[in-house]
Short mmCIF file of C-alpha atoms in Angstrom, two decimals:
data_model
loop_
_atom_site.label_atom_id
_atom_site.label_comp_id
_atom_site.label_asym_id
_atom_site.label_seq_id
_atom_site.Cartn_x
_atom_site.Cartn_y
_atom_site.Cartn_z
CA MET A 717 77.84 -17.24 30.72
CA ILE A 718 74.62 -19.23 30.58
CA ASN A 719 74.49 -22.72 29.11
CA LEU A 720 72.42 -22.97 25.95
CA SER A 721 70.23 -25.60 27.58
CA GLU A 722 69.45 -23.27 30.52
CA LYS A 723 68.52 -20.15 28.57
CA LYS A 724 65.01 -18.78 28.88
CA PRO A 725 62.83 -19.17 25.77
CA PRO A 726 63.65 -16.25 23.45
CA LYS A 727 61.07 -13.56 22.89
CA LYS A 728 59.22 -14.10 19.63
CA ILE A 729 59.84 -11.44 17.00
CA GLY A 730 58.47 -10.50 13.59
CA LEU A 731 59.86 -10.76 10.10
CA LEU A 732 61.59 -7.37 9.72
CA PRO A 733 63.32 -7.34 13.12
CA LEU A 734 64.38 -10.94 12.52
CA CYS A 735 65.86 -10.02 9.12
CA ALA A 736 67.82 -7.23 10.82
CA LEU A 737 69.14 -9.72 13.36
CA VAL A 738 70.18 -12.08 10.56
CA ILE A 739 72.18 -9.30 8.90
CA SER A 740 73.77 -8.03 12.11
CA SER A 741 74.77 -11.50 13.30
CA SER A 742 76.56 -12.30 10.04
CA ILE A 743 78.52 -9.11 9.34
CA GLY A 744 81.92 -9.19 11.03
CA GLY A 745 85.34 -7.73 10.30
CA GLY A 746 85.84 -9.52 6.97
CA VAL A 747 83.60 -7.14 5.03
CA PHE A 748 86.04 -4.28 5.72
CA GLY A 749 88.81 -6.12 3.85
CA LEU A 750 86.76 -7.17 0.82
CA PRO A 751 87.85 -4.45 -1.69
CA SER A 752 91.52 -5.39 -1.51
CA ASP A 753 91.13 -9.15 -1.00
CA LEU A 754 88.87 -9.55 -4.02
CA ALA A 755 90.88 -7.15 -6.20
CA ARG A 756 93.89 -9.44 -5.74
CA ALA A 757 91.71 -12.36 -6.79
CA ALA A 758 89.68 -11.10 -9.73
CA ALA A 759 88.35 -8.35 -11.97
CA PRO A 760 84.79 -7.03 -11.40
CA GLY A 761 83.06 -9.39 -13.87
CA PRO A 762 84.28 -12.64 -12.29
CA VAL A 763 83.66 -11.16 -8.82
CA ILE A 764 79.98 -10.63 -9.67
CA ILE A 765 79.63 -14.20 -10.98
CA ALA A 766 81.42 -15.58 -7.92
CA TRP A 767 79.09 -13.70 -5.57
CA LEU A 768 76.04 -15.18 -7.27
CA ILE A 769 77.45 -18.71 -7.02
CA VAL A 770 78.54 -18.36 -3.39
CA GLY A 771 75.31 -16.59 -2.47
CA PHE A 772 73.23 -19.46 -3.85
CA GLY A 773 75.35 -22.07 -2.06
CA ILE A 774 75.20 -20.27 1.28
CA LEU A 775 71.44 -19.86 0.89
CA MET A 776 71.10 -23.63 0.47
CA LEU A 777 73.18 -24.16 3.62
CA ALA A 778 71.15 -21.64 5.64
CA LEU A 779 67.86 -23.19 4.52
CA SER A 780 69.21 -26.62 5.50
CA LEU A 781 70.16 -25.31 8.95
CA ASN A 782 66.78 -23.65 9.34
CA ASN A 783 64.96 -26.85 8.37
CA LEU A 784 66.95 -28.96 10.85
CA LEU A 785 66.47 -26.37 13.56
CA LEU A 786 62.70 -26.69 13.16
CA LYS A 787 62.64 -30.48 12.69
CA GLU A 788 65.17 -31.29 15.45
CA PRO A 789 64.63 -28.55 18.06
CA LYS A 790 66.09 -30.61 20.92
CA LEU A 791 69.56 -30.91 19.39
CA GLU A 792 72.17 -28.54 20.87
CA GLY A 793 75.21 -27.31 18.97
CA MET A 794 76.08 -27.49 15.28
CA PHE A 795 77.94 -30.76 15.82
CA SER A 796 74.82 -32.48 17.19
CA TYR A 797 73.44 -32.97 13.65
CA ALA A 798 76.50 -34.99 12.67
CA GLN A 799 76.32 -36.93 15.93
CA LYS A 800 72.63 -37.74 15.46
CA GLY A 801 73.04 -38.73 11.83
CA PHE A 802 76.40 -40.48 11.69
CA GLY A 803 77.48 -41.36 15.23
CA PRO A 804 79.60 -39.87 18.04
CA PHE A 805 82.88 -39.76 16.10
CA ALA A 806 81.26 -37.72 13.33
CA GLY A 807 79.88 -35.45 16.05
CA PHE A 808 83.38 -35.03 17.46
CA ILE A 809 84.82 -34.28 13.98
CA SER A 810 82.15 -31.65 13.42
CA GLY A 811 82.42 -30.08 16.89
CA TRP A 812 86.22 -30.00 16.91
CA GLY A 813 86.18 -28.35 13.46
CA TYR A 814 83.66 -25.77 14.66
CA TRP A 815 85.80 -25.05 17.72
CA LEU A 816 88.92 -24.69 15.55
CA SER A 817 87.11 -22.29 13.26
CA ALA A 818 85.84 -20.17 16.15
CA TRP A 819 89.20 -19.49 17.77
CA LEU A 820 91.05 -19.16 14.44
CA GLY A 821 88.48 -16.52 13.56
CA ASN A 822 89.59 -14.63 16.65
CA VAL A 823 93.15 -14.57 15.27
CA ALA A 824 91.79 -12.98 12.09
CA PHE A 825 89.83 -10.46 14.19
CA ALA A 826 93.00 -9.58 16.09
CA THR A 827 95.09 -8.88 12.99
CA MET A 828 92.31 -6.85 11.35
CA MET A 829 91.77 -4.77 14.50
CA MET A 830 95.47 -4.00 14.86
CA SER A 831 95.55 -2.92 11.21
CA ALA A 832 92.59 -0.60 11.87
CA LEU A 833 94.37 0.88 14.88
CA GLY A 834 97.33 1.43 12.57
CA TYR A 835 95.35 4.18 10.83
CA PHE A 836 95.34 6.11 14.11
CA PHE A 837 98.68 4.85 15.49
CA PRO A 838 101.21 3.93 12.76
CA VAL A 839 103.14 1.57 15.04
CA PHE A 840 100.29 -0.97 14.55
CA LYS A 841 99.90 -0.50 10.79
CA SER A 842 101.03 -3.95 9.66
CA GLY A 843 98.80 -5.69 12.20
CA GLN A 844 101.39 -8.41 12.79
CA ASN A 845 104.44 -6.77 14.34
CA LEU A 846 105.41 -7.19 17.99
CA PRO A 847 103.50 -4.12 19.32
CA SER A 848 100.35 -5.31 17.50
CA ILE A 849 100.64 -8.83 18.89
CA LEU A 850 101.27 -7.56 22.44
CA LEU A 851 98.20 -5.29 22.36
CA ALA A 852 96.09 -8.04 20.76
CA SER A 853 97.22 -10.35 23.57
CA VAL A 854 96.04 -7.87 26.20
CA LEU A 855 92.65 -7.61 24.48
CA LEU A 856 92.45 -11.40 24.18
CA TRP A 857 92.86 -11.96 27.92
CA CYS A 858 90.58 -9.06 28.83
CA LEU A 859 87.80 -10.49 26.67
CA THR A 860 88.41 -13.95 28.11
CA TYR A 861 88.01 -12.50 31.61
CA PHE A 862 84.84 -10.62 30.65
CA VAL A 863 83.24 -13.75 29.19
CA SER A 864 84.23 -15.71 32.31
CA GLN A 865 82.13 -13.19 34.27
CA GLY A 866 79.08 -13.92 32.14
CA ILE A 867 78.62 -10.50 30.53
CA GLU A 868 78.77 -11.52 26.88
CA GLY A 869 75.04 -11.14 26.33
CA ALA A 870 74.69 -7.53 27.48
CA ALA A 871 72.09 -5.79 25.32
CA ILE A 872 73.96 -2.48 25.28
CA ILE A 873 77.01 -4.17 23.70
CA ASN A 874 74.89 -5.70 20.96
CA MET A 875 73.22 -2.35 20.23
CA VAL A 876 76.50 -0.44 19.98
CA VAL A 877 78.07 -3.14 17.82
CA THR A 878 75.13 -3.14 15.40
CA ILE A 879 75.36 0.63 14.94
CA GLY A 880 79.14 0.40 14.61
CA LYS A 881 78.78 -2.14 11.81
CA LEU A 882 75.94 -0.79 9.71
CA VAL A 883 76.22 3.02 9.80
CA PRO A 884 79.78 3.27 8.35
CA LEU A 885 78.94 0.66 5.69
CA PHE A 886 75.81 2.55 4.66
CA VAL A 887 77.69 5.87 4.43
CA PHE A 888 80.41 4.22 2.34
CA ILE A 889 77.92 2.61 -0.08
CA VAL A 890 76.04 5.88 -0.68
CA THR A 891 79.28 7.81 -1.25
CA ALA A 892 80.72 5.13 -3.55
CA ILE A 893 77.54 5.17 -5.68
CA ILE A 894 77.79 8.96 -6.06
CA LEU A 895 81.49 8.82 -7.06
CA PHE A 896 81.17 5.71 -9.23
CA ASP A 897 82.96 5.95 -12.62
CA GLY A 898 81.33 3.56 -15.09
CA HIS A 899 84.13 3.89 -17.65
CA LEU A 900 86.80 2.91 -15.12
CA PHE A 901 84.62 0.03 -13.96
CA THR A 902 84.16 -1.48 -17.45
CA GLN A 903 87.60 -0.92 -19.00
CA ALA A 904 89.00 -4.11 -17.48
CA PHE A 905 85.75 -5.89 -16.65
CA TRP A 906 86.94 -9.48 -17.15
CA ASP A 907 90.66 -9.31 -16.52
CA ASN A 908 93.57 -7.02 -15.81
CA VAL A 909 94.60 -6.66 -19.46
CA GLY A 910 91.52 -6.19 -21.60
CA SER A 911 87.78 -6.59 -21.71
CA HIS A 912 87.65 -9.93 -23.56
CA PHE A 913 85.83 -12.84 -21.96
CA VAL A 914 88.15 -15.85 -21.71
CA VAL A 915 86.41 -18.80 -20.07
CA SER A 916 89.48 -20.42 -18.50
CA ASP A 917 90.77 -17.14 -17.10
CA VAL A 918 87.36 -16.14 -15.73
CA MET A 919 86.93 -19.54 -14.06
CA GLN A 920 90.33 -19.21 -12.40
CA GLN A 921 89.42 -15.77 -11.09
CA ILE A 922 86.12 -17.11 -9.72
CA LYS A 923 88.09 -19.86 -7.97
CA ASN A 924 90.43 -17.25 -6.49
CA CYS A 925 87.44 -15.47 -4.92
CA THR A 926 85.97 -18.49 -3.17
CA MET A 927 87.84 -18.49 0.15
CA VAL A 928 87.41 -14.73 0.65
CA MET A 929 83.67 -14.90 0.00
CA MET A 930 83.05 -17.97 2.13
CA TRP A 931 84.93 -16.31 5.01
CA VAL A 932 82.50 -13.37 5.22
CA PHE A 933 79.59 -15.80 5.52
CA VAL A 934 81.15 -17.72 8.41
CA GLY A 935 78.65 -17.33 11.23
CA ILE A 936 75.62 -17.74 9.01
CA GLU A 937 74.59 -20.60 11.28
CA GLY A 938 73.89 -17.92 13.88
CA ALA A 939 71.37 -16.44 11.48
CA SER A 940 69.48 -19.72 11.30
CA THR A 941 69.49 -19.99 15.10
CA LEU A 942 67.96 -16.53 15.33
CA SER A 943 65.32 -17.60 12.84
CA ALA A 944 63.92 -19.89 15.52
CA ARG A 945 62.69 -16.77 17.34
CA ALA A 946 60.10 -16.01 14.68
CA GLN A 947 56.48 -15.47 15.70
CA LYS A 948 55.49 -18.20 13.25
CA LYS A 949 57.49 -21.12 11.91
CA SER A 950 56.65 -20.04 8.36
CA THR A 951 58.47 -16.75 9.05
CA ALA A 952 61.79 -18.48 9.77
CA GLY A 953 62.62 -19.44 6.19
CA LYS A 954 61.50 -16.04 4.88
CA ALA A 955 63.75 -14.23 7.36
CA THR A 956 66.72 -16.39 6.41
CA MET A 957 66.18 -15.78 2.70
CA PHE A 958 65.54 -12.03 2.98
CA GLY A 959 68.44 -11.62 5.38
CA LEU A 960 70.83 -13.48 3.12
CA ILE A 961 69.73 -11.51 0.04
CA SER A 962 70.36 -8.31 2.01
CA LEU A 963 73.78 -9.56 3.11
CA LEU A 964 74.66 -10.53 -0.44
CA ALA A 965 73.65 -7.04 -1.66
CA ILE A 966 75.78 -5.36 1.04
CA TYR A 967 78.81 -7.54 0.30
CA MET A 968 78.48 -7.11 -3.48
CA LEU A 969 78.15 -3.33 -3.26
CA ILE A 970 81.10 -2.93 -0.89
CA SER A 971 83.36 -5.17 -2.97
CA ILE A 972 82.28 -4.06 -6.48
CA LEU A 973 81.73 -0.28 -6.17
CA PRO A 974 85.44 0.43 -5.42
CA TYR A 975 86.29 -0.86 -8.94
CA GLY A 976 84.53 2.28 -10.15
CA TYR A 977 86.79 4.55 -8.13
CA LEU A 978 90.25 2.92 -8.19
CA THR A 979 91.90 0.51 -10.61
CA ARG A 980 92.20 -3.15 -9.70
CA THR A 981 95.96 -2.73 -9.14
CA GLN A 982 95.41 0.22 -6.82
CA LEU A 983 92.82 -1.71 -4.82
CA ALA A 984 95.05 -4.77 -4.56
CA ASP A 985 97.91 -2.67 -3.16
CA LEU A 986 95.88 -1.15 -0.33
CA HIS A 987 96.73 -1.90 3.29
CA GLN A 988 94.15 -3.79 5.32
CA PRO A 989 91.47 -2.89 6.25
CA ALA A 990 91.06 -1.78 2.66
CA LEU A 991 87.64 -0.16 3.08
CA LEU A 992 89.16 2.34 5.50
CA TYR A 993 91.78 3.50 2.99
CA VAL A 994 89.36 3.57 0.03
CA PHE A 995 86.94 5.79 1.92
CA ALA A 996 89.76 8.04 3.14
CA GLN A 997 90.73 8.62 -0.50
CA MET A 998 87.10 9.31 -1.43
CA VAL A 999 86.24 11.90 1.22
CA GLY A 1000 89.41 12.68 3.13
CA PRO A 1001 90.82 11.66 6.53
CA TRP A 1002 87.45 11.84 8.30
CA GLY A 1003 86.27 8.93 6.16
CA GLY A 1004 89.13 6.81 7.42
CA TYR A 1005 88.31 7.74 11.01
CA LEU A 1006 84.63 6.82 10.52
CA ILE A 1007 85.37 3.42 9.02
CA GLY A 1008 88.19 2.81 11.50
CA ILE A 1009 86.03 3.51 14.55
CA GLY A 1010 83.18 1.45 13.12
CA LEU A 1011 85.52 -1.45 12.41
CA ILE A 1012 87.06 -1.39 15.89
CA VAL A 1013 83.63 -1.38 17.54
CA SER A 1014 82.40 -4.12 15.20
CA ILE A 1015 85.40 -6.39 15.80
CA LEU A 1016 85.31 -5.88 19.57
CA GLY A 1017 81.70 -7.04 19.59
CA ALA A 1018 82.36 -9.96 17.26
CA TRP A 1019 85.51 -10.94 19.15
CA LEU A 1020 83.55 -10.88 22.41
CA SER A 1021 80.87 -13.20 20.98
CA TRP A 1022 83.42 -15.50 19.37
CA THR A 1023 85.32 -15.73 22.64
CA MET A 1024 82.20 -17.30 24.08
CA LEU A 1025 81.41 -19.49 21.07
CA PRO A 1026 84.41 -21.89 21.07
CA ALA A 1027 84.20 -22.30 24.84
CA GLU A 1028 80.48 -23.03 24.64
CA THR A 1029 81.11 -25.59 21.91
CA ILE A 1030 83.69 -27.40 24.05
CA LEU A 1031 81.29 -27.30 27.01
CA LEU A 1032 78.48 -28.89 24.99
CA MET A 1033 80.82 -31.54 23.61
CA ALA A 1034 81.86 -32.45 27.16
CA LYS A 1035 78.20 -32.63 28.22
CA GLN A 1036 77.46 -34.98 25.33
CA LYS A 1037 80.46 -37.17 26.27
CA LEU A 1038 82.53 -36.37 23.18
CA LEU A 1039 85.30 -34.87 25.35
CA PRO A 1040 86.47 -35.62 28.92
CA LYS A 1041 84.42 -34.19 31.77
CA TYR A 1042 87.05 -31.65 32.83
CA PHE A 1043 86.56 -29.82 29.50
CA GLY A 1044 83.11 -28.89 30.82
CA LYS A 1045 84.33 -27.43 34.13
CA VAL A 1046 82.49 -24.19 34.96
CA ASN A 1047 83.01 -21.41 37.52
CA ARG A 1048 80.52 -19.77 39.87
CA HIS A 1049 79.20 -17.69 36.94
CA ASN A 1050 78.49 -20.95 35.08
CA ALA A 1051 81.17 -20.04 32.51
CA PRO A 1052 83.33 -22.89 31.14
CA THR A 1053 86.65 -21.76 32.62
CA PHE A 1054 88.78 -24.68 31.41
CA ALA A 1055 87.55 -24.28 27.82
CA LEU A 1056 87.97 -20.49 27.92
CA VAL A 1057 91.54 -20.59 29.24
CA MET A 1058 92.61 -23.43 26.92
CA THR A 1059 91.20 -21.61 23.90
CA ALA A 1060 92.84 -18.33 24.94
CA PHE A 1061 96.25 -20.01 25.26
CA LEU A 1062 95.89 -21.45 21.75
CA VAL A 1063 94.94 -18.07 20.29
CA GLN A 1064 97.88 -16.53 22.15
CA GLY A 1065 100.31 -19.05 20.70
CA PHE A 1066 98.96 -18.58 17.19
CA LEU A 1067 99.27 -14.80 17.49
CA PHE A 1068 103.03 -15.06 18.04
CA THR A 1069 103.42 -17.30 14.97
CA LEU A 1070 102.08 -14.40 12.90
CA LEU A 1071 105.47 -12.74 13.25
CA PHE A 1072 106.72 -15.27 10.69
CA THR A 1073 104.07 -15.06 7.96
CA SER A 1074 103.63 -12.20 5.50
CA ARG A 1075 99.85 -12.61 5.08
CA ALA A 1076 98.66 -13.10 8.65
CA TYR A 1077 95.03 -12.04 8.19
CA ASN A 1078 94.51 -14.07 5.01
CA PHE A 1079 96.18 -17.14 6.53
CA ALA A 1080 94.03 -16.98 9.68
CA TYR A 1081 90.70 -16.54 7.90
CA SER A 1082 91.59 -19.25 5.35
CA LEU A 1083 92.19 -21.77 8.15
CA CYS A 1084 89.04 -20.60 9.92
CA THR A 1085 86.92 -21.08 6.79
CA ALA A 1086 88.45 -24.46 5.91
CA SER A 1087 87.81 -25.89 9.38
CA ILE A 1088 84.18 -24.78 9.59
CA ILE A 1089 83.40 -26.17 6.13
CA VAL A 1090 83.91 -29.66 7.62
CA CYS A 1091 81.05 -28.88 10.00
CA TYR A 1092 78.90 -27.44 7.19
CA ILE A 1093 79.45 -30.54 5.03
CA LEU A 1094 78.19 -32.79 7.83
CA VAL A 1095 75.16 -30.53 8.37
CA ALA A 1096 74.27 -30.79 4.68
CA ALA A 1097 74.79 -34.55 4.78
CA TYR A 1098 72.39 -34.90 7.71
CA GLN A 1099 69.87 -32.66 5.92
CA ILE A 1100 69.97 -35.14 3.03
CA LYS A 1101 69.69 -38.17 5.33
CA TYR A 1102 66.83 -36.75 7.39
CA SER A 1103 64.87 -35.61 4.33
CA TYR A 1104 65.35 -38.96 2.59
CA GLN A 1105 64.17 -40.86 5.66
CA HIS A 1106 61.01 -38.71 5.77
CA LEU A 1107 60.22 -38.42 2.06
CA ASN A 1108 56.56 -39.16 2.75
CA VAL A 1109 56.28 -35.87 4.66
CA LYS A 1110 55.19 -32.91 2.57
CA GLY A 1111 58.05 -30.62 1.57
CA ASN A 1112 60.86 -33.05 2.29
CA ARG A 1113 61.57 -33.76 -1.37
CA ALA A 1114 62.40 -30.07 -1.78
CA GLN A 1115 64.45 -30.19 1.42
CA LEU A 1116 66.36 -33.17 0.04
CA MET A 1117 67.38 -31.17 -3.03
CA ILE A 1118 68.33 -28.19 -0.86
CA GLY A 1119 70.62 -30.50 1.12
CA VAL A 1120 72.18 -31.89 -2.08
CA PHE A 1121 72.88 -28.39 -3.39
CA ALA A 1122 74.39 -27.36 -0.03
CA LEU A 1123 76.61 -30.45 0.12
CA VAL A 1124 77.87 -30.06 -3.46
CA PHE A 1125 78.57 -26.38 -2.88
CA GLU A 1126 80.59 -26.97 0.31
CA VAL A 1127 82.62 -29.85 -1.18
CA VAL A 1128 83.39 -27.94 -4.38
CA GLY A 1129 83.96 -24.77 -2.36
CA ILE A 1130 86.70 -26.25 -0.20
CA TRP A 1131 88.40 -27.66 -3.28
CA MET A 1132 88.27 -24.31 -5.08
CA ALA A 1133 89.30 -22.34 -2.01
CA GLY A 1134 92.40 -24.45 -1.44
CA ILE A 1135 92.55 -27.99 -0.13
CA GLU A 1136 95.92 -27.20 1.47
CA TYR A 1137 94.20 -25.23 4.24
CA LEU A 1138 92.02 -28.21 5.08
CA LEU A 1139 95.13 -30.41 5.23
CA LEU A 1140 96.72 -27.97 7.69
CA CYS A 1141 93.62 -28.14 9.88
CA LEU A 1142 93.98 -31.91 10.08
CA ILE A 1143 97.10 -31.45 12.22
CA ALA A 1144 94.92 -29.92 14.94
CA TYR A 1145 92.53 -32.89 14.82
CA LEU A 1146 95.10 -35.38 16.10
CA PRO A 1147 95.30 -34.17 19.74
CA GLY A 1148 91.51 -33.85 19.69
CA ILE A 1149 91.14 -37.52 18.76
CA TYR A 1150 93.24 -38.41 21.80
CA PHE A 1151 90.82 -36.51 24.04
CA TYR A 1152 87.85 -38.14 22.28
CA GLY A 1153 89.34 -41.54 23.11
CA LYS A 1154 89.84 -40.46 26.73
CA ALA A 1155 86.17 -39.47 26.91
CA ARG A 1156 85.07 -42.87 25.61
CA GLN A 1157 87.23 -44.60 28.19
CA GLU A 1158 85.92 -42.30 30.90
CA ASN A 1159 82.37 -43.29 29.98
CA GLY A 1160 82.99 -47.02 30.21
CA CYS A 1161 83.71 -47.97 26.57
CA ALA A 1162 85.85 -51.09 26.22
CA VAL A 1163 87.99 -49.53 23.47
CA ARG A 1164 88.95 -45.93 22.86
CA LEU A 1165 88.24 -46.11 19.12
CA SER A 1166 86.15 -48.53 17.08
CA HIS A 1167 87.57 -50.13 13.92
CA LYS A 1168 85.82 -47.57 11.69
CA GLU A 1169 87.04 -44.71 13.88
CA LYS A 1170 90.59 -46.05 13.69
CA LEU A 1171 90.31 -46.12 9.89
CA VAL A 1172 89.13 -42.51 9.77
CA THR A 1173 91.87 -41.53 12.23
CA GLY A 1174 94.43 -43.15 9.94
CA LEU A 1175 93.16 -41.10 6.99
CA LEU A 1176 93.25 -37.90 9.04
CA THR A 1177 96.79 -38.69 10.19
CA ALA A 1178 97.90 -39.31 6.62
CA GLY A 1179 96.45 -35.95 5.58
CA ALA A 1180 98.18 -34.21 8.48
CA LEU A 1181 101.54 -35.79 7.60
CA LEU A 1182 101.03 -34.80 3.97
CA SER A 1183 100.49 -31.18 5.01
CA VAL A 1184 103.67 -31.23 7.11
CA GLY A 1185 105.60 -32.64 4.16
CA LEU A 1186 104.19 -29.99 1.83
CA MET A 1187 105.22 -27.24 4.25
CA PHE A 1188 108.81 -28.48 4.32
CA THR A 1189 108.96 -28.84 0.52
CA GLY A 1190 107.32 -25.49 -0.19
CA GLY A 1191 104.07 -26.97 -1.46
CA ILE A 1192 102.22 -25.02 1.23
CA SER A 1193 103.45 -21.52 1.97
CA LEU A 1194 102.52 -19.81 5.23
#
């Protein structure tokens, strides 16, 4: 694996290819579970409203990332914006949250892949029994080995993964449009009982959708990074906007069209990955095979990339003295071996805990989304700070408002999605703070934590203890 700082300058590309890269980099395994996940959360009317709200919020975040990428091209890693704007401890908080999100996302990938294999081999159908976890463990360590050999950027892998993602989704959308039943779609448009619009009930359903929708946009920061490859700087924002609109259209169609083929109750009762079973009912077993193969290829590619991502984040944090030097240890292929192995052991341990939870996939992606939102909040905050400090520069007043919208969306989003998942993530921050203190000591600081950092650590510890207490009392169910 090649360090970000040592990569050759990327080849400049035009608007349409860049838009395609934006779409491909953002679509992962979550889209294949949307029909069932959202049917449990809401009727089609609230789902449409929720998509528009989440789509706008994510667009504000992506535009903020794109602006900072262009204004601060020397900064490396998502956490560097927090570090530049609010100090090293904020950078650590952001980077550790991003790392948590990356490897927790791999747990979600593992459970979804095993469920997809269950369509071909029933022993894996639940995605969280012992055979599933053992096979997922084998794949985990194989991918870790491959990344340690520096092969994660192979062009052929990216090409196959892109085809595996987009072709089955396109076939499904076309078929679902042809078979769409408008009467079935509208008979329970606002709720599960009737067609009446009740504000409080609709708002609750929108809230129920938030975590699912934010999960499928995790990775949108990769889209903004790809936008830096545009032939002209003015193309970057256009590519981000067009790409996100296309993503929103794909997600909306895949999640809404099934309401015109099955009832909400039928959709909610489907096994994961729901898209596989919907399409199998539409066209027969071959439809399930098509979606299943596409999903497996897609997740393998995403899992490969996201095996590299948490290790690369830890490597960059070590380089920027936010973690001890040994976290940045690399092998002869320049791959961060310590970070890779540590991350793999954590994923392995989490996989075995899935034997004791009934909603493994939902639990994993909820934790993944909650932890990365911390990073997104700090990005939006730095967008606001940077734009305010440069208000005299043309366009920065608009960028300031974009940052405000992004920050409000992320803060409200984590509250709506479930603050309990954020509290659970705080438990994982405590060992990280110990390593942060070790890094400060290693770099000659007189104290491990400043007074302000101790105060923040106290608040994080209180939140972590609260989450433990809620788990024991049943306030948080796993």
